[in-house]
PDB file of C-alpha atoms and ligand atoms in Angstrom:
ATOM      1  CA  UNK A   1       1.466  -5.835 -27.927  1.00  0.00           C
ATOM      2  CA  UNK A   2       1.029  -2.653 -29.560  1.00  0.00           C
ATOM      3  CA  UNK A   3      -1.463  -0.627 -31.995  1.00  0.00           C
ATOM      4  CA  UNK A   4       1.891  -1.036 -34.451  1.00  0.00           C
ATOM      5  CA  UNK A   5       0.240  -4.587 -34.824  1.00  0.00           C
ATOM      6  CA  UNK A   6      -3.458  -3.887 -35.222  1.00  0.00           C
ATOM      7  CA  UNK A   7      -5.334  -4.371 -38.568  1.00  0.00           C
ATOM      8  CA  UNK A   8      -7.397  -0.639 -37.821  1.00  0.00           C
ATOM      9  CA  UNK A   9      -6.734   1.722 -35.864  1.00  0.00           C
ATOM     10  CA  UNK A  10      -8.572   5.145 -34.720  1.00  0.00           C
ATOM     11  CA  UNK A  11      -6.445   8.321 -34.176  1.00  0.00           C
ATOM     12  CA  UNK A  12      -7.278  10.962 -32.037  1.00  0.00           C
ATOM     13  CA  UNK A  13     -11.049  10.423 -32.425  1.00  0.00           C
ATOM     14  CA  UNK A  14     -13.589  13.264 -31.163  1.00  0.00           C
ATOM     15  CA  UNK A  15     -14.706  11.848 -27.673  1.00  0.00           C
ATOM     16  CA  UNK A  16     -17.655  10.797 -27.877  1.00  0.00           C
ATOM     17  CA  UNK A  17     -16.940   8.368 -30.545  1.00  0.00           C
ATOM     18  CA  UNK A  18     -18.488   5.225 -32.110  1.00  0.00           C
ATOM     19  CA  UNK A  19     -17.667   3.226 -34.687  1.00  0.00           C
ATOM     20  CA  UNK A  20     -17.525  -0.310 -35.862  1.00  0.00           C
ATOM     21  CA  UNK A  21     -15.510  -3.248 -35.115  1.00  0.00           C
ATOM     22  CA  UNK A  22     -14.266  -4.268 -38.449  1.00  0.00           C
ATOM     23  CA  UNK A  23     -15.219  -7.912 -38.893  1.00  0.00           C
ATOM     24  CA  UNK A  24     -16.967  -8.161 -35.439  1.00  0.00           C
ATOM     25  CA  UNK A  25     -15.359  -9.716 -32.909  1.00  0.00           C
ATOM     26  CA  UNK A  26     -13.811 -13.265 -31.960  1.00  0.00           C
ATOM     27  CA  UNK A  27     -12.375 -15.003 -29.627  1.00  0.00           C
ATOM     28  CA  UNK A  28      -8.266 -14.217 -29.535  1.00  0.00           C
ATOM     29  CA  UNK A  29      -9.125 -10.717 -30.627  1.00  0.00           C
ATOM     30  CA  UNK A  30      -7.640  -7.153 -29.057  1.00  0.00           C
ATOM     31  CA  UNK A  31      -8.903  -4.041 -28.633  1.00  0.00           C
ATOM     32  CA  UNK A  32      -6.291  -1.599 -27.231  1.00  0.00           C
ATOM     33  CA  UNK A  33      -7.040   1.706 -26.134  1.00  0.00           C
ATOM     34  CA  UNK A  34      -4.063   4.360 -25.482  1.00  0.00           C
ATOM     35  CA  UNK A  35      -5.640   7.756 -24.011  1.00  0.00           C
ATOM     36  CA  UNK A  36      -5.720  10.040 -21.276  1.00  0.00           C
ATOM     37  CA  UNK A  37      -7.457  11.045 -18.592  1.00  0.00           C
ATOM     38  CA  UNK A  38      -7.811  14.763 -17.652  1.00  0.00           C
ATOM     39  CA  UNK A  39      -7.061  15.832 -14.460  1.00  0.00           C
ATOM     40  CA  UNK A  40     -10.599  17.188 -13.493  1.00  0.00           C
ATOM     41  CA  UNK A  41     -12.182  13.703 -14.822  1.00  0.00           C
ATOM     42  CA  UNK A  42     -14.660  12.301 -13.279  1.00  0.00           C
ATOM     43  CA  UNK A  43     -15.925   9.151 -15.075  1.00  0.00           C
ATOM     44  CA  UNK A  44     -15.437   7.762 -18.793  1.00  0.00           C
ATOM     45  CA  UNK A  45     -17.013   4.409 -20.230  1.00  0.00           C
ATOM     46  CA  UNK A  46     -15.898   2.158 -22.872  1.00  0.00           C
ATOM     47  CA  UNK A  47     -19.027   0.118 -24.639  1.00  0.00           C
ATOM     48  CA  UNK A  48     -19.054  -2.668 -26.884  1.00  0.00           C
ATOM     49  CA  UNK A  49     -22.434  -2.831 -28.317  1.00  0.00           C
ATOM     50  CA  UNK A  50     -24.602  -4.435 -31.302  1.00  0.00           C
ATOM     51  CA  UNK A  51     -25.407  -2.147 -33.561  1.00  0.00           C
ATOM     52  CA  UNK A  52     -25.222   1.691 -33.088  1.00  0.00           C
ATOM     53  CA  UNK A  53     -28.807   2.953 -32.744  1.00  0.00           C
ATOM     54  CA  UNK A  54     -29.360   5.437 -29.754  1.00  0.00           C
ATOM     55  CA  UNK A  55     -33.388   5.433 -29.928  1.00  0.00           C
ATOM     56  CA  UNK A  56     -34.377   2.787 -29.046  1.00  0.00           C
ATOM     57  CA  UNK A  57     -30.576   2.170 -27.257  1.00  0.00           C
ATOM     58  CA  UNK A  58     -28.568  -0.335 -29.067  1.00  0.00           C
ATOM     59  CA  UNK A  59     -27.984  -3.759 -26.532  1.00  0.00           C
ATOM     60  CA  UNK A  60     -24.661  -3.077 -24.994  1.00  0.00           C
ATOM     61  CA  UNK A  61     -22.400  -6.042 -24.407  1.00  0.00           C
ATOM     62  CA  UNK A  62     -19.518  -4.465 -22.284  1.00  0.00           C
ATOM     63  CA  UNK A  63     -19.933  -1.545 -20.616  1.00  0.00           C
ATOM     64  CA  UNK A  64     -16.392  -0.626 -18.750  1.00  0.00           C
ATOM     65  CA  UNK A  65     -16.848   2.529 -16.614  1.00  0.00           C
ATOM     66  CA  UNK A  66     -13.819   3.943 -14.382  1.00  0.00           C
ATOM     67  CA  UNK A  67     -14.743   6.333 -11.840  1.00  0.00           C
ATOM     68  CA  UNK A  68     -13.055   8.880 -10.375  1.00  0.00           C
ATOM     69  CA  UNK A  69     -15.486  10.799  -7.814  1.00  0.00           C
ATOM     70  CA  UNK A  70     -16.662   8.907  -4.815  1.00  0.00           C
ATOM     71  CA  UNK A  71     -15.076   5.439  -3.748  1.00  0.00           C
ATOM     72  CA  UNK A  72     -12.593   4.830  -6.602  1.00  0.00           C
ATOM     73  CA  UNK A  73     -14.049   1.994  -9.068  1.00  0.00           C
ATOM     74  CA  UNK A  74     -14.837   0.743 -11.926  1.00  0.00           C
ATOM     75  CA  UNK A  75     -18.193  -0.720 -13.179  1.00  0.00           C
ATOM     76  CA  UNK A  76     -19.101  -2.972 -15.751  1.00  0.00           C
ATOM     77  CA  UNK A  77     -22.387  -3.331 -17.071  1.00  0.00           C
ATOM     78  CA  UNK A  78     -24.575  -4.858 -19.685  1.00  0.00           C
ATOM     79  CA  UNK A  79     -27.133  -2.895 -21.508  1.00  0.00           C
ATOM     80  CA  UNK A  80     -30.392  -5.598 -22.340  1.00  0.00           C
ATOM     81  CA  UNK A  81     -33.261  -4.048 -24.363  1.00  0.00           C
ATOM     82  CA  UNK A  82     -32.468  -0.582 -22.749  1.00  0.00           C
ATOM     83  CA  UNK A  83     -32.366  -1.971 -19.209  1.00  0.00           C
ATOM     84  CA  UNK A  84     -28.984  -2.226 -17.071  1.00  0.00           C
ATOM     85  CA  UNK A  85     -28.668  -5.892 -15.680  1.00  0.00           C
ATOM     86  CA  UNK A  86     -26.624  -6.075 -12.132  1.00  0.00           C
ATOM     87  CA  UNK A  87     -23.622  -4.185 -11.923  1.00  0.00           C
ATOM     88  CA  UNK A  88     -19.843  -5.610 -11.416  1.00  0.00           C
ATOM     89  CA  UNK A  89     -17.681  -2.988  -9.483  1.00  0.00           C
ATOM     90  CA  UNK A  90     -14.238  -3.508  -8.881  1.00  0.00           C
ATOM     91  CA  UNK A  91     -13.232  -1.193  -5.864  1.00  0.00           C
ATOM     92  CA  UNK A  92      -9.801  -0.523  -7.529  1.00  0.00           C
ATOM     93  CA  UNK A  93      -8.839   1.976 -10.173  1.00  0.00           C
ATOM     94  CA  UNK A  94      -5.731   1.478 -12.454  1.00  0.00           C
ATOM     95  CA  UNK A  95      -6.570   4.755 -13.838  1.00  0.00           C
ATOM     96  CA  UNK A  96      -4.727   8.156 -12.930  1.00  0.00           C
ATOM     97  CA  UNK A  97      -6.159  11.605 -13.458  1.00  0.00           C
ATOM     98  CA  UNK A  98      -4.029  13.565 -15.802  1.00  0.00           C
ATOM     99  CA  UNK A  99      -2.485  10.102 -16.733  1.00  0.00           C
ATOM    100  CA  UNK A 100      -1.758   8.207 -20.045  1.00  0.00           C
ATOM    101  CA  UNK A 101      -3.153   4.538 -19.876  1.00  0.00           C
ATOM    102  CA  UNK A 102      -3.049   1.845 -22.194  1.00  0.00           C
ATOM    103  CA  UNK A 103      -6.298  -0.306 -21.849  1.00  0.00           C
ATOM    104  CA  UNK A 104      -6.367  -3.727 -23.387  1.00  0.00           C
ATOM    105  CA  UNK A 105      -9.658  -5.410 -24.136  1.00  0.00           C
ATOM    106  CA  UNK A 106      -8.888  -9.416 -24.705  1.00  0.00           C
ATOM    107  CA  UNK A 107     -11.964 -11.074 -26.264  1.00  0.00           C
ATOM    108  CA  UNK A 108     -12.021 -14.734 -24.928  1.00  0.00           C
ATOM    109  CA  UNK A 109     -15.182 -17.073 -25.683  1.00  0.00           C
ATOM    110  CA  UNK A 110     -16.885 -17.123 -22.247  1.00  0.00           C
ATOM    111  CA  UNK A 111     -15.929 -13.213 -21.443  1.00  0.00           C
ATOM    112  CA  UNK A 112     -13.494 -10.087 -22.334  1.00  0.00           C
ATOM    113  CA  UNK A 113     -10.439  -9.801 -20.010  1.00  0.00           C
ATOM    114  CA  UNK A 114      -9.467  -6.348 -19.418  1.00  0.00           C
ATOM    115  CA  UNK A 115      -5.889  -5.260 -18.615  1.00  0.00           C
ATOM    116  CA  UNK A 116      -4.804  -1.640 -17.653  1.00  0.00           C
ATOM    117  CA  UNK A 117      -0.807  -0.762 -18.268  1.00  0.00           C
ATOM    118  CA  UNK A 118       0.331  -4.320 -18.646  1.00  0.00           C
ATOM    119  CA  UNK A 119      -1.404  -5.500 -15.602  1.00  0.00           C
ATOM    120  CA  UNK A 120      -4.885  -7.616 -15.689  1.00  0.00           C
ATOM    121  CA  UNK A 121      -7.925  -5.883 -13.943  1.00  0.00           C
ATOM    122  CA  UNK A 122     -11.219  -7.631 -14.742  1.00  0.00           C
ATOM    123  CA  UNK A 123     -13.099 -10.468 -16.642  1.00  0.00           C
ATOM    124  CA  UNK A 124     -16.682  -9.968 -17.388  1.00  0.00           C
ATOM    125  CA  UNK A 125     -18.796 -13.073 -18.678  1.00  0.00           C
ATOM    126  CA  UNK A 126     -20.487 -12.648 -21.682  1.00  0.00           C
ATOM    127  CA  UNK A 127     -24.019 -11.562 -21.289  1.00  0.00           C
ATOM    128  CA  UNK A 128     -24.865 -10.801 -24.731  1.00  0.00           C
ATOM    129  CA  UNK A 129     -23.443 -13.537 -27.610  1.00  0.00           C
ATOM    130  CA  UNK A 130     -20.206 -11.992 -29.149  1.00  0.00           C
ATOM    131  CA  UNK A 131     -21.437 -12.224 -32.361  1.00  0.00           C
ATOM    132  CA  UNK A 132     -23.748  -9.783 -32.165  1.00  0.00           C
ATOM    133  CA  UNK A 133     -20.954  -7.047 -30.979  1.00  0.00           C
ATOM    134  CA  UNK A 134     -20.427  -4.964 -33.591  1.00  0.00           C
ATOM    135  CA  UNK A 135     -19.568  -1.391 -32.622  1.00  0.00           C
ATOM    136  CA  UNK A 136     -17.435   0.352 -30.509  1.00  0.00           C
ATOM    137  CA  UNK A 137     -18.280   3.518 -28.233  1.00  0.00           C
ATOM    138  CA  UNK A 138     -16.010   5.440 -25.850  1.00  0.00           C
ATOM    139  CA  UNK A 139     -17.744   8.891 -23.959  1.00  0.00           C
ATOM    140  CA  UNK A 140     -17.137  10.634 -20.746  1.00  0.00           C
ATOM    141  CA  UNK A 141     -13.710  12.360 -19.519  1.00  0.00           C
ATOM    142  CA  UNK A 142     -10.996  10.892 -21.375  1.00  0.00           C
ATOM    143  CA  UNK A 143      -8.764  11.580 -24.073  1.00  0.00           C
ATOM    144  CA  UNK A 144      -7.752   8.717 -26.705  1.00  0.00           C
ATOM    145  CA  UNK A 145      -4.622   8.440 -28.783  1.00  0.00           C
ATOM    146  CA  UNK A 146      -5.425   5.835 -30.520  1.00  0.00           C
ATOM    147  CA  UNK A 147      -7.690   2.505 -31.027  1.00  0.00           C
ATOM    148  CA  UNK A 148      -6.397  -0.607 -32.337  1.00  0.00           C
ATOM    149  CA  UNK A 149      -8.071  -3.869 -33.497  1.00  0.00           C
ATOM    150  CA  UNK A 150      -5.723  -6.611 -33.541  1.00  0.00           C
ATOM    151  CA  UNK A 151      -7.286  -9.829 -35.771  1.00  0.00           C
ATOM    152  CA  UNK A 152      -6.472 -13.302 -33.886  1.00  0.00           C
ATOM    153  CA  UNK A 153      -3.767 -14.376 -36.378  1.00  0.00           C
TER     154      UNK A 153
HETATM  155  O1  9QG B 201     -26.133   4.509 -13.161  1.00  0.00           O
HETATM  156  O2  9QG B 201     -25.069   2.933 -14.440  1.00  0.00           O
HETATM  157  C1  9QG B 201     -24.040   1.093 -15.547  1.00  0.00           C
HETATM  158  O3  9QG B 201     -24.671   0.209 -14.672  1.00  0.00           O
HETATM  159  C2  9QG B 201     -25.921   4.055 -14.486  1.00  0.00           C
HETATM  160  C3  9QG B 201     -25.296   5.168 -15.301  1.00  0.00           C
HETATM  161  C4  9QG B 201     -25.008   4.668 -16.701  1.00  0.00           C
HETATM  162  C5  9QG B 201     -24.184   3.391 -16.628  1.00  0.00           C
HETATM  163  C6  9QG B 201     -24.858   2.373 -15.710  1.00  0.00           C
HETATM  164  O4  9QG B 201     -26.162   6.276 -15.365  1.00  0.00           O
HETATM  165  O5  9QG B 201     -24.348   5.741 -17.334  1.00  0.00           O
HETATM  166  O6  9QG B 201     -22.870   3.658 -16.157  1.00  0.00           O
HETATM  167  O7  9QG B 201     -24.179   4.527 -20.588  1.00  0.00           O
HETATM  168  C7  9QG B 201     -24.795   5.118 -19.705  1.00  0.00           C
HETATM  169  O8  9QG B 201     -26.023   5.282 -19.688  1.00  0.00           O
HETATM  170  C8  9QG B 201     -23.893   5.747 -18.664  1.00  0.00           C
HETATM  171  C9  9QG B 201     -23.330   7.052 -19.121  1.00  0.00           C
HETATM  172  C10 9QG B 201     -26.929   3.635 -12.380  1.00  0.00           C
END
């Protein structure tokens, strides 16, 4: 797998970035994310959310944050009519400061599956139906290469 076979991809965006998910998304669908992390980071977040509006805050379906200060982790969290629901931290980090990472986001009916350089990390049940994801956000201390959107055929 490899942004050579996505149907869009994003180079070198400005961090923070949002834009949309062309077509929205379905199940058998990819998002990969190829980046960098800086070597002072100290958190970034990936969020898949319906619609892009910042006041009032648009619903966010996935919120993926790695973080780098404290006990190493990474949270996921859903975004409901501006309130966080419970959070899900895994107490392991894939992620390296000063490190390249590939991130892949698999979008599966009942929840995304996220894998971190070729090696599964999470699944997080859907809280928010997919069809109302629509745009894609990334923020914090990263750097990305590239974004791909691979179709699921
Ligand atoms: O801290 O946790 C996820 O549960 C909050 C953070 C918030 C999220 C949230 O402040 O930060 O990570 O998108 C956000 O608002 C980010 C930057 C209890």
């Amino acid at each position: 797998m490899s942004v050579a076979n996505a149907k869009h991809t994003v180079l070198n965006p400005v961090i923070p970035y949002t834009g949309p998910i062309p077509g929205g998304l379905h199940p058998g669908e990819i998002i990969i994310i190829q980046g960098t992390v800086p070597p002072e980071a100290d958190r970034f977040q990936v969020d898949l959310s319906s619609g892009c509006s910042t006041k009032p805050r648009s619903d966010v379906a996935l919120h993926f944050s790695p973080r780098f200060i404290g006990p190493p982790c990474v949270v996921c969290n859903s975004l409901l009519r501006e309130s966080w629901g419970k959070e899900e931290t895994l107490h392991q980090l894939p992620y390296k400061r000063g490190a390249p990472f590939e991130t892949i986001i698999l979008v599966q009916k009942d929840a995304f599956k996220v894998a971190v350089n070729g090696t599964h990390l999470l699944e997080y049940k859907h809280k928010i139906p997919l069809n109302r994801v629509d745009t894609f956000s990334i923020s914090g201390n990263v750097r990305v290469h590239a974004i791909g959107y691979i179709p699921n055929s």
